[in-house]
Coordinates of C-alpha atoms in Angstrom, one line a residue:
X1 CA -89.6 -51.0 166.0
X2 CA -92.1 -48.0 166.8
X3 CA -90.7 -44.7 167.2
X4 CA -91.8 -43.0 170.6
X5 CA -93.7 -39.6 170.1
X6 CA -92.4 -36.4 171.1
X7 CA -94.3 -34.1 172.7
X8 CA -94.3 -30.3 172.6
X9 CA -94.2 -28.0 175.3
X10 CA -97.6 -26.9 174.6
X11 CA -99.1 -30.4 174.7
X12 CA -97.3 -30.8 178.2
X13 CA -98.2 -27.7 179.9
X14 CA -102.6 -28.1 178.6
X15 CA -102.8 -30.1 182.1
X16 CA -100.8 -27.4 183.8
X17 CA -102.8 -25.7 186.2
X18 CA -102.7 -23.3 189.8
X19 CA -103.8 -24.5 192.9
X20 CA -105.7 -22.5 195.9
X21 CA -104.9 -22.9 199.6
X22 CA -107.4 -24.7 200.2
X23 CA -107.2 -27.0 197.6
X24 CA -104.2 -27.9 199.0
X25 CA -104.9 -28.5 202.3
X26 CA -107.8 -30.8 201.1
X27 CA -105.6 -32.8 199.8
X28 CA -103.3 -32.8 203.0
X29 CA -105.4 -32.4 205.6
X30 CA -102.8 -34.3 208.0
X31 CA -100.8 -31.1 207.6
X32 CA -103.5 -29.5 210.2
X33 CA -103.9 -32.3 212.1
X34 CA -107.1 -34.0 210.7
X35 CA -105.0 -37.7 210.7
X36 CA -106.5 -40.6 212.8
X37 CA -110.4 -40.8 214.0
X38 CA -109.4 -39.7 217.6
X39 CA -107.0 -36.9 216.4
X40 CA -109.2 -35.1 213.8
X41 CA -111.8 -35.3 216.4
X42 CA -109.7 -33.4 219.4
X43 CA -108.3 -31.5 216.3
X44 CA -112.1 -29.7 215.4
X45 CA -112.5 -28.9 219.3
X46 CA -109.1 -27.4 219.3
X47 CA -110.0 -25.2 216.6
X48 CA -112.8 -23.7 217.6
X49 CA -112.0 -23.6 221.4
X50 CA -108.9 -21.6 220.0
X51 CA -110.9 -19.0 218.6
X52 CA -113.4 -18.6 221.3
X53 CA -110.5 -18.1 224.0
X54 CA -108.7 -15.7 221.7
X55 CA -111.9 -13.8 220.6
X56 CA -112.9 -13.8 224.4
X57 CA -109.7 -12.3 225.7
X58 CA -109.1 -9.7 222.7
X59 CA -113.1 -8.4 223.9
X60 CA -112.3 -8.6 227.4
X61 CA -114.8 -10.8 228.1
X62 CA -114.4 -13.7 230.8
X63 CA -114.7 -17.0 228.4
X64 CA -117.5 -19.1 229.1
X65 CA -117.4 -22.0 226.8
X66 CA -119.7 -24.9 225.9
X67 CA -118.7 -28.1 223.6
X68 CA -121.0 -30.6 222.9
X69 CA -120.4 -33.8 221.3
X70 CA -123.3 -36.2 220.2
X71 CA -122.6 -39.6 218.0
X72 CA -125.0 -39.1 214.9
X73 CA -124.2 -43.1 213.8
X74 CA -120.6 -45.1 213.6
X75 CA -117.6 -42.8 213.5
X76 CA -120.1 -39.8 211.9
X77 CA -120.3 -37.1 215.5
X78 CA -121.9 -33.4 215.5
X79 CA -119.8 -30.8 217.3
X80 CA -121.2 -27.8 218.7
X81 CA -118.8 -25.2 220.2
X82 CA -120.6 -22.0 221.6
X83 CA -119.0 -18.8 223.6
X84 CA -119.7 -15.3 224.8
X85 CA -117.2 -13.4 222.6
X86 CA -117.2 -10.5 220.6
X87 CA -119.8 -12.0 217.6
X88 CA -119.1 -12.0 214.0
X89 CA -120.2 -8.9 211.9
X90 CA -122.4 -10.6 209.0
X91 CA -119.6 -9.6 206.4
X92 CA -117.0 -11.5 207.6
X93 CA -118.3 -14.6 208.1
X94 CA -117.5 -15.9 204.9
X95 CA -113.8 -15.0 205.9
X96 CA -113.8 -16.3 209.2
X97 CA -115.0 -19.8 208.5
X98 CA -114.5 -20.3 204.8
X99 CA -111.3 -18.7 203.9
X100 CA -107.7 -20.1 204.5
X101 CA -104.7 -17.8 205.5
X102 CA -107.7 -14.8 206.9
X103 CA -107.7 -13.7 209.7
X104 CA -106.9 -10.9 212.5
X105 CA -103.6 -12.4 213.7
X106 CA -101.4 -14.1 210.7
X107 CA -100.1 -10.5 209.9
X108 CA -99.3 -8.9 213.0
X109 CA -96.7 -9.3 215.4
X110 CA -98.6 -10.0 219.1
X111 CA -98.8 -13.0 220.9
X112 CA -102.0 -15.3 220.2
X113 CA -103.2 -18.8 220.0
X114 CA -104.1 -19.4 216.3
X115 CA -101.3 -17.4 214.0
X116 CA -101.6 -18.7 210.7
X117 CA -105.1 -18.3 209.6
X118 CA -106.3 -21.9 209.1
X119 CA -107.6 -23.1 212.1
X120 CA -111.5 -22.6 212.1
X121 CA -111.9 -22.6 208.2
X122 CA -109.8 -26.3 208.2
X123 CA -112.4 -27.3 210.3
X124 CA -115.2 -26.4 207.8
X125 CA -113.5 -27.7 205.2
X126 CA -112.9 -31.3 206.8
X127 CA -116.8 -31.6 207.6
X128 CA -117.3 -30.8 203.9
X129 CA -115.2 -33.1 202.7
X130 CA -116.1 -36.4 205.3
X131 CA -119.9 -35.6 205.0
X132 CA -121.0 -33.4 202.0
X133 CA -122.7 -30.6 204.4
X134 CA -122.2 -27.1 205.5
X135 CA -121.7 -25.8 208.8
X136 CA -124.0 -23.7 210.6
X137 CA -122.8 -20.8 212.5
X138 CA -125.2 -18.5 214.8
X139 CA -123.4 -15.5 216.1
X140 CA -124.4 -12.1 217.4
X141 CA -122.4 -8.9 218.4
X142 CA -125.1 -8.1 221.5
X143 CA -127.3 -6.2 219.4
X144 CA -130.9 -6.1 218.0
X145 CA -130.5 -9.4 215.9
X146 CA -129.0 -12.7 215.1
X147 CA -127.4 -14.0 212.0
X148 CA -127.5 -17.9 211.4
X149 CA -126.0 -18.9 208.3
X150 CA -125.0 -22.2 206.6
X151 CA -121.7 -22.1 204.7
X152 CA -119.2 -23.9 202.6
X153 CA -116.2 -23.5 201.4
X154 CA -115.3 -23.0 197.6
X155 CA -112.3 -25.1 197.6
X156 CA -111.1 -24.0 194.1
X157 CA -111.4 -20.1 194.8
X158 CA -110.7 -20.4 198.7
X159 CA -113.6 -18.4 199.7
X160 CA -116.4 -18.9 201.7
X161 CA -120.6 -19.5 200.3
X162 CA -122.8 -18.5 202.0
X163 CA -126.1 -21.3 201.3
X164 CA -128.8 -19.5 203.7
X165 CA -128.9 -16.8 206.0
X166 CA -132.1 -16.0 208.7
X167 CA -131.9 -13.0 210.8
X168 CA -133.7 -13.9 214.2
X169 CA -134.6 -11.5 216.5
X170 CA -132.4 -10.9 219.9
X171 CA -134.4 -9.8 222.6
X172 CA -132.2 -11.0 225.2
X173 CA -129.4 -8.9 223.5
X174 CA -127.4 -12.6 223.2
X175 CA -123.8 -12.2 222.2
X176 CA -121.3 -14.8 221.2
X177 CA -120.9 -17.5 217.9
X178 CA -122.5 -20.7 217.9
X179 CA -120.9 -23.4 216.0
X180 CA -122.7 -26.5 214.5
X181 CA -121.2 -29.3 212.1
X182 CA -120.8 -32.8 211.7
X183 CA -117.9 -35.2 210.5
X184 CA -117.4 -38.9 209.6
X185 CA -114.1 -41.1 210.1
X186 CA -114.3 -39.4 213.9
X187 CA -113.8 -42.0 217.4
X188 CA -114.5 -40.6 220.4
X189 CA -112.5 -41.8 223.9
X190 CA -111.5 -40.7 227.2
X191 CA -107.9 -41.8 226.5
X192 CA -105.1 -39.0 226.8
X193 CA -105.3 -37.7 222.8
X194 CA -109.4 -37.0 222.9
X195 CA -111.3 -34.4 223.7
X196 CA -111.7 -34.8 227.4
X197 CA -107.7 -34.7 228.0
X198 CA -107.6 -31.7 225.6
X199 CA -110.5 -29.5 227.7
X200 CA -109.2 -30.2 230.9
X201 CA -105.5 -29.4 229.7
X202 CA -107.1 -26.0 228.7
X203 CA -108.8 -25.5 231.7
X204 CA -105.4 -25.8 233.8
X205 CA -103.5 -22.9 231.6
X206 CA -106.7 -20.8 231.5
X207 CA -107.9 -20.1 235.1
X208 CA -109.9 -18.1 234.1
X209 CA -112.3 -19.8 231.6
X210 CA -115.0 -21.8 232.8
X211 CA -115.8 -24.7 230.3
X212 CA -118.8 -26.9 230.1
X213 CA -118.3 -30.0 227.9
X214 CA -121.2 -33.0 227.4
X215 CA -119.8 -36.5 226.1
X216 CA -121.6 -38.5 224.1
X217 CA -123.0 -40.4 226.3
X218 CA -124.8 -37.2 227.9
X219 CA -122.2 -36.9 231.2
X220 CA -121.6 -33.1 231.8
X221 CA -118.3 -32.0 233.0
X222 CA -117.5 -28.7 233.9
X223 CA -114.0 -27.2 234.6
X224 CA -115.0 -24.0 236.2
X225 CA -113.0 -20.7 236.5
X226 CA -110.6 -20.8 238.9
X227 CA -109.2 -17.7 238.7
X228 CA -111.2 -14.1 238.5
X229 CA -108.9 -11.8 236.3
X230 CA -108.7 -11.8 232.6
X231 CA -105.3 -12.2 231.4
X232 CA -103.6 -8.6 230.4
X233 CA -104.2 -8.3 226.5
X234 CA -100.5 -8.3 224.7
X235 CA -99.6 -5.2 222.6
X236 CA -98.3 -5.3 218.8
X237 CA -95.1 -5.9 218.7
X238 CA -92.4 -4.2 216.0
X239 CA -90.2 -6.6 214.6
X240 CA -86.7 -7.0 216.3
X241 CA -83.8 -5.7 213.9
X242 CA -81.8 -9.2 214.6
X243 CA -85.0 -11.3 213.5
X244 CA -84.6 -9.6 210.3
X245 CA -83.9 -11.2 206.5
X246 CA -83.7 -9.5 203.5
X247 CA -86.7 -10.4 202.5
X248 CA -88.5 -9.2 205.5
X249 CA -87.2 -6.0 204.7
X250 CA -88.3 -5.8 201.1
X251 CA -91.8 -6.9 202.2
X252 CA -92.1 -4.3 205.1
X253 CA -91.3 -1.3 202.8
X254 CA -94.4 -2.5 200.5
X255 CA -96.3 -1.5 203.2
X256 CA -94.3 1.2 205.2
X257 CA -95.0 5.3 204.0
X258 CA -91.6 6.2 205.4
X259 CA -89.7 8.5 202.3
X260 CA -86.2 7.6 203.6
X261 CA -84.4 4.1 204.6
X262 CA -83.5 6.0 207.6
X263 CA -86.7 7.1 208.9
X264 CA -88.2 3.1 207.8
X265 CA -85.8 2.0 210.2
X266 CA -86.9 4.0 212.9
X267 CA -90.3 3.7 212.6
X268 CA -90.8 -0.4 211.9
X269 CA -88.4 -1.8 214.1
X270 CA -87.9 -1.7 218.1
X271 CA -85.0 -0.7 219.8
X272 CA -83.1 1.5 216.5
X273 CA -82.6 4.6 217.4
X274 CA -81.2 7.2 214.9
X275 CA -77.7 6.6 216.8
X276 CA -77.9 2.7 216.0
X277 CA -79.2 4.2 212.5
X278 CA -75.4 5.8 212.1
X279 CA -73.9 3.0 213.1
X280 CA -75.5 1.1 210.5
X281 CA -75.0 4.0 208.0
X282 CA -70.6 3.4 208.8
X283 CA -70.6 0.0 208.6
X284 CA -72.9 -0.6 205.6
X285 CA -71.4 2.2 203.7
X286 CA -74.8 2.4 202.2
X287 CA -76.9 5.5 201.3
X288 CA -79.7 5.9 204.1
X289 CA -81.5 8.7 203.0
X290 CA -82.9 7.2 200.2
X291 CA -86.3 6.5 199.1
X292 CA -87.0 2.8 200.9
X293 CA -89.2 1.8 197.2
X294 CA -86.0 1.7 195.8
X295 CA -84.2 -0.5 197.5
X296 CA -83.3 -3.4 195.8
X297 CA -81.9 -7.0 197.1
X298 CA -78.3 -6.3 197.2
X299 CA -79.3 -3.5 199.1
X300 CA -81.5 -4.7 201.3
X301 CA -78.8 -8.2 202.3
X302 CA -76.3 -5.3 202.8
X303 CA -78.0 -3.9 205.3
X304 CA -79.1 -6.9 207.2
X305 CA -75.4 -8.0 207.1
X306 CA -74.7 -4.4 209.0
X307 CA -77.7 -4.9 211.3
X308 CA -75.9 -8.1 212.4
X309 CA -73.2 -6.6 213.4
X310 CA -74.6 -4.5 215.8
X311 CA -75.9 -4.8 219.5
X312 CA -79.2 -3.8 220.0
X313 CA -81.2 -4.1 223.4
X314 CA -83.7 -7.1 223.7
X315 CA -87.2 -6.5 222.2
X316 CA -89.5 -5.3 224.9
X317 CA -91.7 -7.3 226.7
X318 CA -95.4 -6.0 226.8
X319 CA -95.9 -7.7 223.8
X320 CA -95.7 -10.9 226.2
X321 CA -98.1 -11.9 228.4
X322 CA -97.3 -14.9 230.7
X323 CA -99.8 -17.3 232.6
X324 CA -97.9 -16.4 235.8
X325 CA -96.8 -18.6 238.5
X326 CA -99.2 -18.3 241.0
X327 CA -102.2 -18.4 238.4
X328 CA -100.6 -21.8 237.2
X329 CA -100.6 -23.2 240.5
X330 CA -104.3 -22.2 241.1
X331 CA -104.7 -24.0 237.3
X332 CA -103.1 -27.7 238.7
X333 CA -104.4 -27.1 242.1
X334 CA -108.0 -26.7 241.3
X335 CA -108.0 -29.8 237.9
X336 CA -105.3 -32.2 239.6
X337 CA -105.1 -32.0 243.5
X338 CA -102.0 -32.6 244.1
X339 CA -100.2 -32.8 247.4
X340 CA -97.4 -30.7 246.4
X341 CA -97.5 -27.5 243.2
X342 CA -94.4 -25.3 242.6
X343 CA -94.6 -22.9 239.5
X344 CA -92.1 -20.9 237.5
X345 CA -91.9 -18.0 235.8
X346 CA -88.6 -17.1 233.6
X347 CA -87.6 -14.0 232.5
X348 CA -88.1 -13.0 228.9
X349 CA -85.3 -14.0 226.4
X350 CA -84.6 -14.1 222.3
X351 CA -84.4 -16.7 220.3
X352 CA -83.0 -16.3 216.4
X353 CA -81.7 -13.2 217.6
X354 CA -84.9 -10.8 217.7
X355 CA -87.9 -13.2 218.7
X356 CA -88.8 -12.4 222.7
X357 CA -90.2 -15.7 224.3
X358 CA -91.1 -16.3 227.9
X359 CA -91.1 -19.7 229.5
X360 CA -93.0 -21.2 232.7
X361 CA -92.9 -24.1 234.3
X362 CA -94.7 -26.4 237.4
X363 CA -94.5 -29.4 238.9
X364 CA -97.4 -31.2 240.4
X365 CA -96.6 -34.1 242.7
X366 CA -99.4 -36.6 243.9
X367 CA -102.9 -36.2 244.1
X368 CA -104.1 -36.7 240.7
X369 CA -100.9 -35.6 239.3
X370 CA -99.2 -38.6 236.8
X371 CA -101.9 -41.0 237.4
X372 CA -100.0 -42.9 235.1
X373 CA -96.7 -41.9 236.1
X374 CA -94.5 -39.2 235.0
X375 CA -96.5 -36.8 232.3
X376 CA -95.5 -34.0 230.6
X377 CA -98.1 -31.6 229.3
X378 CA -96.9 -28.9 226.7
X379 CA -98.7 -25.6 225.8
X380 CA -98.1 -22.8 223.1
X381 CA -99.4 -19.7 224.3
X382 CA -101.9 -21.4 226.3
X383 CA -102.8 -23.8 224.0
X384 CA -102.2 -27.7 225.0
X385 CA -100.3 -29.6 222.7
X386 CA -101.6 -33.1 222.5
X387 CA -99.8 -34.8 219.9
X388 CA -96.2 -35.2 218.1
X389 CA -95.4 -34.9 221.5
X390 CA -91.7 -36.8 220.9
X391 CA -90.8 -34.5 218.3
X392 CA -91.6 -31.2 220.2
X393 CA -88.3 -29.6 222.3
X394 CA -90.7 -29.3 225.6
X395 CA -90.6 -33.1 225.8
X396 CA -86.5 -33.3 224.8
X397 CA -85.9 -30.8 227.3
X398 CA -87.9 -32.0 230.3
X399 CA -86.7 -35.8 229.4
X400 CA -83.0 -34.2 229.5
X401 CA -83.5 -33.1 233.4
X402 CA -82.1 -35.9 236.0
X403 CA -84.8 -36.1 237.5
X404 CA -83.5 -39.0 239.9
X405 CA -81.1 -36.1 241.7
X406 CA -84.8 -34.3 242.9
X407 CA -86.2 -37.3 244.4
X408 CA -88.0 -38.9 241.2
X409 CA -86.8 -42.3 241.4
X410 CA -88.5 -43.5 238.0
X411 CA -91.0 -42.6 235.3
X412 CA -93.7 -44.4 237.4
X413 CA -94.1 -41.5 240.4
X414 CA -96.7 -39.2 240.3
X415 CA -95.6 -36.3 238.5
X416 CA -97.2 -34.3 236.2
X417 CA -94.1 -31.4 234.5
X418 CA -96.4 -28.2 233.1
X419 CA -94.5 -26.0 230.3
X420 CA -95.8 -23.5 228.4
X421 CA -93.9 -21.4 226.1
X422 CA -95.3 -17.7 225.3
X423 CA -94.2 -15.9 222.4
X424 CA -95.3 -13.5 219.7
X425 CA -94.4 -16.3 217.0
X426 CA -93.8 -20.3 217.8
X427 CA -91.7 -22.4 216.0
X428 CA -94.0 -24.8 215.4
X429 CA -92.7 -27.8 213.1
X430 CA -95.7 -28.2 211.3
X431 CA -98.9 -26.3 210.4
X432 CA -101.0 -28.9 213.0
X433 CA -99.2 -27.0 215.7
X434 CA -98.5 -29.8 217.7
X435 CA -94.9 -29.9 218.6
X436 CA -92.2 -26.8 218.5
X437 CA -88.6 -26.8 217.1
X438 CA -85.9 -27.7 218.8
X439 CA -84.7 -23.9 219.4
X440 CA -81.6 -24.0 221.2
X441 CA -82.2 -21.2 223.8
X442 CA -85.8 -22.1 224.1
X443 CA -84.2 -25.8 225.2
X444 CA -81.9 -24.6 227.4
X445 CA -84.8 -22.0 229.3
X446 CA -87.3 -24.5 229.6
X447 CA -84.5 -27.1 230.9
X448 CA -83.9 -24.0 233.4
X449 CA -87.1 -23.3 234.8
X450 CA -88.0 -27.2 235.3
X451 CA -84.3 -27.5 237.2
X452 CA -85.3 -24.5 239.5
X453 CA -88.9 -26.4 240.0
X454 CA -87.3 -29.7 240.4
X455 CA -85.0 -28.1 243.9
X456 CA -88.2 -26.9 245.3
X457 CA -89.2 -30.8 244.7
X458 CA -86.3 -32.4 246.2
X459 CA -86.7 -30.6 249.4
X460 CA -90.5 -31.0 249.8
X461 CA -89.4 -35.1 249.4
X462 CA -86.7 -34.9 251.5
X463 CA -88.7 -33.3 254.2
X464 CA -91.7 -35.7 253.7
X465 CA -89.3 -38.8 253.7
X466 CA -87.9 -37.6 256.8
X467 CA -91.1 -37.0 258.5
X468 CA -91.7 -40.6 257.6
X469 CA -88.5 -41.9 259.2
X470 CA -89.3 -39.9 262.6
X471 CA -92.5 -41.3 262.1
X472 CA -91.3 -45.0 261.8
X473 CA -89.0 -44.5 264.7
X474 CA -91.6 -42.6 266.7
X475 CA -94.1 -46.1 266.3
X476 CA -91.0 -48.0 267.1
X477 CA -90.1 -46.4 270.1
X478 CA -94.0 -46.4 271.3
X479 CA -94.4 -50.1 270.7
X480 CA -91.6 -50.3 273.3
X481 CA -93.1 -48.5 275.9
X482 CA -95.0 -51.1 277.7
X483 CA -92.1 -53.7 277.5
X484 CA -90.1 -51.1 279.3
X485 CA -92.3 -49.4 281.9
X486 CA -93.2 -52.8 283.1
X487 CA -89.2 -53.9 283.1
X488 CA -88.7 -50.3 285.3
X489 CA -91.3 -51.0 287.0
X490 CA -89.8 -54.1 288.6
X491 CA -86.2 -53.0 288.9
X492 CA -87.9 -50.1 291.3
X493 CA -90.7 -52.8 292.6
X494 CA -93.6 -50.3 291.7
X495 CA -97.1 -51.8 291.5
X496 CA -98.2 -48.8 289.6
X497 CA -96.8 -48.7 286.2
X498 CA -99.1 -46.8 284.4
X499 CA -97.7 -43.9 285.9
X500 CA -94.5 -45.0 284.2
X501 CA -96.2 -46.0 280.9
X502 CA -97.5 -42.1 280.6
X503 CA -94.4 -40.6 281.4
X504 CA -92.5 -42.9 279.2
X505 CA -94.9 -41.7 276.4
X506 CA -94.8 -37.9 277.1
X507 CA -90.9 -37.9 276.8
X508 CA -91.5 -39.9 273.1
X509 CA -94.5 -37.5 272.3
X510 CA -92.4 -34.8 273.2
X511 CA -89.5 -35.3 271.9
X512 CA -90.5 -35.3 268.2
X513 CA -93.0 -32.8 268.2
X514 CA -90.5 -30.6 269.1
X515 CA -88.1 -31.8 266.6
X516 CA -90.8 -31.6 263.6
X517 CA -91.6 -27.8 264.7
X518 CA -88.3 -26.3 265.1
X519 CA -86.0 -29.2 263.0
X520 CA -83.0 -31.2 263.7
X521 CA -79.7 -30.4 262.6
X522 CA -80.2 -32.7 259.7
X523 CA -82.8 -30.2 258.4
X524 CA -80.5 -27.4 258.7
X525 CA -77.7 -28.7 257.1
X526 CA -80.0 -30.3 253.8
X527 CA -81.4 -26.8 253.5
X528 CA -77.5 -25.6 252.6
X529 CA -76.8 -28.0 250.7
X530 CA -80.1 -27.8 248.5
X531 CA -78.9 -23.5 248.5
X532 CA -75.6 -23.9 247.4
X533 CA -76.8 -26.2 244.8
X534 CA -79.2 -23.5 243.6
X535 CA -76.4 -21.3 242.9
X536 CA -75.0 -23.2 240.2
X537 CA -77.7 -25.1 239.0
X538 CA -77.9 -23.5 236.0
X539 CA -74.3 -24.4 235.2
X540 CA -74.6 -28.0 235.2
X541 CA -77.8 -29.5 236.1

């Protein structure tokens, strides 16, 4: 019998090695999306459409965005994705497209579209890895010159390589980034996870971006701007003291020149004055005045434990900067065509105690609203949400409304429900950024604004359903006409019974016209029902 060999620690741990970021995600590139052919297709255009709006808006610069999709040979595409930002300064290119967890966002608390510093750079790295190439990247900032550079990602050390770089002359004083790359194990389609859906979803929550896409097949679409303001740019936020761990606070003081705990508090969080600072001070028992880079964990859960017992005011909302209602409507007005739009916005509220989030809401009713009956498109900031979509608390809330006690009799009428959900951080479920958590006050809001949206539904059906009964009784009574002109006619032994006819007619004619102008008492009495029903809709649905 052979003895089995022991092995020492140091054996063990010779294979032991660190891993970068990106090494990881190479590994788990379904984590950001890149799972499917269709998927890690709309997944690339999402990422750099995400960049261009957000680099667009943070310039001040109306977007105007072109994505171009050619088929290079079976499931291998090229993907081009230009704009008329800001530019790229030559240095940071290499951080921009070829380093994960870098960016201008992932560390400060404001409201974006891309938050954890992966999206473009994910996207280089999945061309690397399906086709062996680098991507090329033209960008300018408007001035004398342009930089086009071919780069790569160093997976091992997470950085980005630059391969070549040409300066070209810019006579035209061009400004914007140009991106160029290719991918394998890619499917294009028209079907409601592709590209197409994806473009024209951004086009409805961003009025004002005009976007020219070309297909494969050469056909040009353009989803122009629909609205001509660009959207207020949201301020830095300070953290909320009730969003606050221990943790956070150990971190923050890293980075925080304040000499005293008291003065740290004042200075990194909203809404504590140095009377909410005493209050703390009794019921933590805790010294305040001393230096923060001594504060240790004990110290620091004390103090969140204090901060929890206090009752601050909301965060502030200028950090938050909603669509709007009327710009949505414009949005599904001018991409669907419907024959009925009514948009909500909600006031701003707090989830986890400190985070301030904003919901809005619309309902588009026929036209080219739910060609396919009852569809619910989610956004993040702006940004459509295509997938995981039964995961995601947009879709458990909207599916949660009756939607039978507004009129919608099943999931076959034309109805398309809009949500978008704006905040200065998303509770995504997964780094793809596809569907967000299950947040019970972000549920109940978004259940609130669609209920609200859903009465101003009911009564445009219930007025177009009676308009179709007057209607029907209206033809009825017209068909009739002749029958009983000519019966009058003979009771009174008149030759003429056209006379009669026209009279018979006017009375009809009459008769409902001034009932659809002014409205029967049928109209008057739905209308108090559908008020009173207002008043405690947000009781009980």
């Amino acid at each position: 019998m052979s003895e089995t060999k022991v092995k020492h620690a140091d054996e063990i741990f010779k294979s032991f090695k660190t891993q970068s970021v990106s090494e990881f995600f190479k590994k788990n590139a379904a984590m950001l999306g890149y799972t499917g052919k269709l998927r890690s297709l709309t997944t690339l255009v999402h990422e750099g459409v995400t960049n261009s709006l957000d680099a667009c808006e943070e310039a001040r610069f109306f977007p105007d965005i072109s994505v171009y999709i050619s088929e290079v040979g079976p499931e291998h595409y090229r993907v081009i994705m230009e704009d008329n930002a800001s530019g790229i300064p030559l240095d940071y290119i290499p951080h921009v497209f070829g380093k994960m967890l870098a960016g201008s966002k992932a560390h400060r608390n404001i409201q974006s579209r891309g938050q954890q510093g992966i999206g473009v750079s994910g996207a280089v790295m999945y061309s690397q890895v399906t086709t062996g190439k680098s991507t090329e990247v033209v960008t300018s900032t408007g001035d004398k010159v342009i930089n086009k550079v071919n780069i790569k990602i160093d997976v091992e050390k997470n950085t980005g390589e630059i391969l070549s770089h040409e300066t070209l002359k810019n006579p035209d004083k061009w400004r914007g980034t140009r991106i160029n790359l290719e991918a394998k194990n890619l499917q294009y389609n028209r079907s409601k996870y592709g590209p197409y859906s994806y473009l024209k979803m951004t086009a409805i929550a961003n009025p004002h971006t005009r976007i020219l896409f070309v297909e494969p097949d050469g056909t040009k679409i353009l989803f122009d701007r629909n609205v001509r303001s660009i959207p207020k740019h949201p301020k830095e936020m300070k953290p909320h003291p009730h969003g606050t761990s221990a943790d956070d606070i150990l971190s923050m003081i890293k980075n925080s020149s304040a000499t005293r705990v008291r003065t740290f508090l004042v200075s990194e969080f909203t809404r504590v004055s140095a009377k909410k600072v005493e209050e703390i001070e009794q019921l933590s028992k805790l010294d305040l005045d001393i230096n923060p880079k001594k504060v240790d964990w004990e110290y620091a859960e004390n103090l969140v434990n204090a901060i929890k017992q206090i009752s601050f005011m909301a965060p502030p909302t200028e950090g938050l900067i909603p669509i709007g209602a009327e710009s949505v409507k414009l949005g599904l007005e001018g991409i669907l065509a419907p024959e009925f739009v009514h948009t909500v916005t909600r006031s701003p509220q707090t989830y986890h105690g400190g985070i301030a989030f904003i919901v809005e809401a619309g309902i588009a009713y026929g036209g080219g609203a739910g060609n396919n009956g009852l569809d619910i498109i989610r956004y993040a900031n702006r940004t459509p949400l295509i997938f995981d979509q039964g995961g995601c608390c947009i879709t458990e809330a909207a599916k949660s409304v009756e939607w039978k006690r507004y009129g919608v009799k099943d999931d076959n009428a034309p109805l398309t429900i809009f949500v978008n959900l704006v905040s200065t951080h998303i509770p995504y479920t997964s780094a793809g950024k596809q569907a967000i958590a299950n947040e019970e006050e972000i549920y109940n809001e978004i259940r609130f604004a669609l209920m609200e949206a859903g009465r101003s539904l009911s009564r445009y059906l219930s007025g177009k359903r009676r308009a179709h009964e007057k209607l029907t009784k209206k033809k009825t009574l017209l068909r009739y006409v002749v029958e009983t002109s000519n019966a009058i006619g003979n009771l009174i032994k008149s030759e003429d019974k056209s006379k009669i006819i026209n009279a018979l007619t006017d009375i009809v004619e009459k008769k409902y016209d001034f009932e659809e102008s002014n409205g029967g008492e049928e109209e008057v009495t739905a209308a108090l029902e559908e008020n009173g029903e207002e008043e405690v809709s947000e009781n009980g649905d």
